[in-house]
Coordinates of C-alpha atoms in Angstrom, one line a residue:
M1 CA 107.6 33.8 98.3
T2 CA 105.2 31.0 98.7
S3 CA 105.4 27.4 99.2
Q4 CA 105.6 27.3 95.6
A5 CA 109.2 29.8 95.5
A6 CA 111.5 29.5 92.3
D7 CA 113.7 28.1 94.4
R8 CA 112.6 25.0 95.1
P9 CA 115.3 22.7 93.5
E10 CA 114.6 19.7 90.5
P11 CA 113.8 17.1 92.9
A12 CA 116.4 14.4 93.7
G13 CA 116.6 10.5 93.4
V14 CA 117.2 10.2 97.2
T15 CA 114.2 11.5 99.5
R16 CA 115.1 10.4 103.0
R17 CA 115.9 12.6 105.3
S18 CA 119.0 13.8 106.2
K19 CA 120.8 12.7 109.3
I20 CA 122.0 16.2 111.1
T21 CA 122.6 16.4 115.2
P22 CA 119.6 18.1 117.2
E23 CA 122.1 20.8 117.4
R24 CA 122.6 21.5 114.0
E25 CA 119.1 21.1 113.6
Q26 CA 118.4 24.0 116.0
E27 CA 121.2 26.2 114.2
F28 CA 118.9 25.9 111.4
Y29 CA 116.1 26.8 113.4
D30 CA 117.6 29.8 115.3
A31 CA 118.5 31.0 111.8
V32 CA 115.0 30.9 110.4
L33 CA 113.3 32.7 113.4
E34 CA 116.1 35.5 113.3
Q35 CA 115.1 36.2 109.4
L36 CA 111.7 35.8 110.3
G37 CA 111.6 38.3 113.5
E38 CA 114.5 40.9 111.2
C39 CA 112.8 40.8 107.3
G40 CA 109.3 38.9 107.7
Y41 CA 108.4 35.8 105.9
D42 CA 108.6 37.1 102.6
S43 CA 112.2 37.6 103.1
V44 CA 112.7 34.4 104.3
T45 CA 114.0 31.8 101.5
M46 CA 115.7 28.5 101.7
E47 CA 118.9 29.9 99.8
G48 CA 119.3 32.3 102.6
I49 CA 119.3 30.2 105.6
A50 CA 121.5 27.7 103.6
A51 CA 123.7 31.0 102.7
S52 CA 123.8 31.8 106.6
T53 CA 124.0 28.5 108.3
R54 CA 126.4 27.3 105.3
C55 CA 124.8 24.0 104.1
S56 CA 123.1 23.3 101.0
K57 CA 120.1 24.1 99.8
S58 CA 118.6 20.2 99.1
T59 CA 120.0 19.4 102.4
L60 CA 117.2 21.9 104.1
Y61 CA 115.3 20.3 101.5
R62 CA 115.5 17.0 101.9
Q63 CA 114.9 17.5 105.9
W64 CA 112.2 20.0 105.1
K65 CA 109.8 19.8 102.1
T66 CA 108.4 23.1 101.9
K67 CA 109.5 26.7 103.7
P68 CA 105.9 26.5 105.3
Q69 CA 107.0 23.2 106.9
F70 CA 110.1 25.0 108.1
V71 CA 108.9 27.5 109.6
A72 CA 106.4 26.3 111.5
A73 CA 108.9 23.7 112.5
A74 CA 111.4 26.1 114.3
L75 CA 108.0 27.9 115.8
R76 CA 107.3 24.6 117.3
S77 CA 111.6 24.0 118.6
H78 CA 111.1 27.1 120.6
R79 CA 108.0 26.1 122.1
R80 CA 107.6 23.1 124.7
T81 CA 104.6 21.6 125.6
R82 CA 104.3 21.2 129.2
C83 CA 102.8 18.3 130.7
I84 CA 100.6 19.8 133.6
D85 CA 98.5 17.5 135.7
T86 CA 98.2 19.1 139.6
G87 CA 95.1 17.1 140.5
S88 CA 93.2 20.3 139.9
L89 CA 91.5 21.2 137.0
A90 CA 91.2 24.8 138.0
E91 CA 94.9 24.4 139.4
D92 CA 95.9 23.1 135.6
L93 CA 93.5 26.0 134.1
R94 CA 95.9 28.4 136.2
E95 CA 99.2 26.7 135.4
A96 CA 98.3 26.6 131.6
A97 CA 97.7 29.9 131.6
R98 CA 101.0 30.8 133.3
A99 CA 103.1 28.6 131.0
A100 CA 101.2 30.4 128.4
G101 CA 101.7 33.7 129.2
E102 CA 105.5 33.2 129.4
L103 CA 106.1 32.5 125.6
S104 CA 103.4 35.5 124.5
G105 CA 105.7 38.3 123.8
R106 CA 108.3 36.0 121.4
D107 CA 105.3 33.7 120.0
T108 CA 102.5 36.9 119.4
K109 CA 105.0 39.0 117.5
L110 CA 106.1 36.1 115.6
L111 CA 102.8 34.5 114.7
Q112 CA 101.8 38.6 114.2
A113 CA 104.6 38.6 111.6
L114 CA 102.6 35.6 109.8
A115 CA 99.3 36.8 110.2
H116 CA 99.2 38.3 106.8
A117 CA 101.2 35.9 104.8
A118 CA 99.4 32.7 106.6
G119 CA 96.0 34.3 105.2
Q120 CA 98.0 33.9 101.4
D121 CA 99.0 30.9 101.7
P122 CA 96.9 28.1 102.8
E123 CA 99.5 25.4 102.8
L124 CA 101.6 27.9 105.5
Q125 CA 98.0 28.7 107.8
R126 CA 97.7 24.8 107.7
A127 CA 101.3 24.4 108.9
L128 CA 101.0 26.9 111.6
R129 CA 97.5 25.6 112.7
E130 CA 99.4 21.8 112.5
A131 CA 102.7 22.9 114.4
L132 CA 101.0 25.5 116.7
V133 CA 97.5 25.9 117.4
E134 CA 96.3 21.9 117.3
P135 CA 99.3 20.5 120.2
E136 CA 97.9 23.4 122.5
I137 CA 94.4 22.8 122.2
A138 CA 94.8 19.3 122.4
A139 CA 96.4 19.8 125.8
L140 CA 93.8 21.9 127.5
K141 CA 91.0 19.6 126.5
E142 CA 93.4 17.0 128.4
I143 CA 93.4 19.2 131.0
I144 CA 89.2 19.4 130.8
R145 CA 89.1 15.7 129.9
R146 CA 90.7 15.0 133.1
G147 CA 88.4 17.4 135.0
V148 CA 85.6 16.3 134.1
E149 CA 86.5 12.8 134.7
R150 CA 87.3 13.8 138.7
G151 CA 83.7 15.1 138.7
E152 CA 84.6 18.8 138.5
V153 CA 82.5 19.7 136.0
P154 CA 79.7 17.8 133.9
A155 CA 80.7 16.6 130.4
D156 CA 78.1 19.0 129.0
H157 CA 79.0 22.2 130.8
P158 CA 78.2 24.9 127.8
A159 CA 81.3 26.7 128.7
L160 CA 83.9 23.7 128.3
E161 CA 84.3 23.8 124.5
Y162 CA 85.0 27.6 124.7
V163 CA 88.0 26.7 127.0
P164 CA 90.7 26.8 124.5
A165 CA 88.9 29.6 122.5
Q166 CA 89.4 31.8 125.6
L167 CA 92.7 31.1 126.1
L168 CA 94.4 31.5 122.9
G169 CA 92.0 34.1 121.6
V170 CA 93.2 36.6 124.8
L171 CA 97.0 35.9 123.9
R172 CA 96.4 37.0 120.7
V173 CA 93.7 40.3 121.5
R174 CA 95.7 42.0 124.3
P175 CA 98.2 43.8 122.0
V176 CA 95.9 44.5 119.8
L177 CA 93.2 45.9 122.6
E178 CA 96.0 47.3 125.2
G179 CA 99.1 47.5 123.4
E180 CA 100.8 45.2 125.8
W181 CA 101.8 41.0 125.5
A182 CA 99.1 38.5 127.6
D183 CA 102.2 38.2 130.3
P184 CA 101.8 34.9 133.0
E185 CA 100.4 37.4 135.3
Y186 CA 97.7 38.8 132.8
M187 CA 96.5 35.4 132.0
V188 CA 96.3 33.7 135.5
R189 CA 94.3 37.0 136.5
F190 CA 92.1 36.1 133.1
V191 CA 91.5 32.2 134.5
E192 CA 89.9 33.4 137.7
A193 CA 88.1 36.4 137.1
A194 CA 86.6 34.6 133.4
V195 CA 87.4 30.7 132.9
L196 CA 86.9 29.5 136.1
P197 CA 83.7 31.3 137.3
A198 CA 81.7 30.1 133.6
L199 CA 82.5 26.8 134.3
G200 CA 81.6 26.8 138.2
L201 CA 84.9 27.1 139.8
T202 CA 87.0 28.5 142.6

């Protein structure tokens, strides 16, 4: 099922977002993630979520216009970008790696379940990038910016632009290469062995 699914209701006259409590909103997100983990993206439907949470389908469509937006919001709800600022670029990168590793198993499994669907649905791909990838990249760039401002690494250091790709890439590829999640310990070792030396840091 794609975002052009047949179960989309007819446009209603009222387009404002419905007022739901944060607790109720989290119920919807939990239902999405449960169905996603058990059955895969194609089996997640607005009708199914409405039935399992005892609400109207129109309520869901008022809050989240499309299925890809709903799924991306559900994933984002279980993932908080931590504000990391230890005063040291090396330590910030260690902490960022540790935080990413703490979410690795759950997040990577869900993203793997979405990989094929995202390749077929540009709207889903865009929604996932906006909800999950771009905030992570922005947080890493902010860490790097502060390190440059403190004079820990030159602004034109050629390795700087590859730091987000290194950290986000190893999260996705370790399960494929080694059959194990990139847990916090692995991520910190990776930073210390590959990222920091590339930046001339210890």
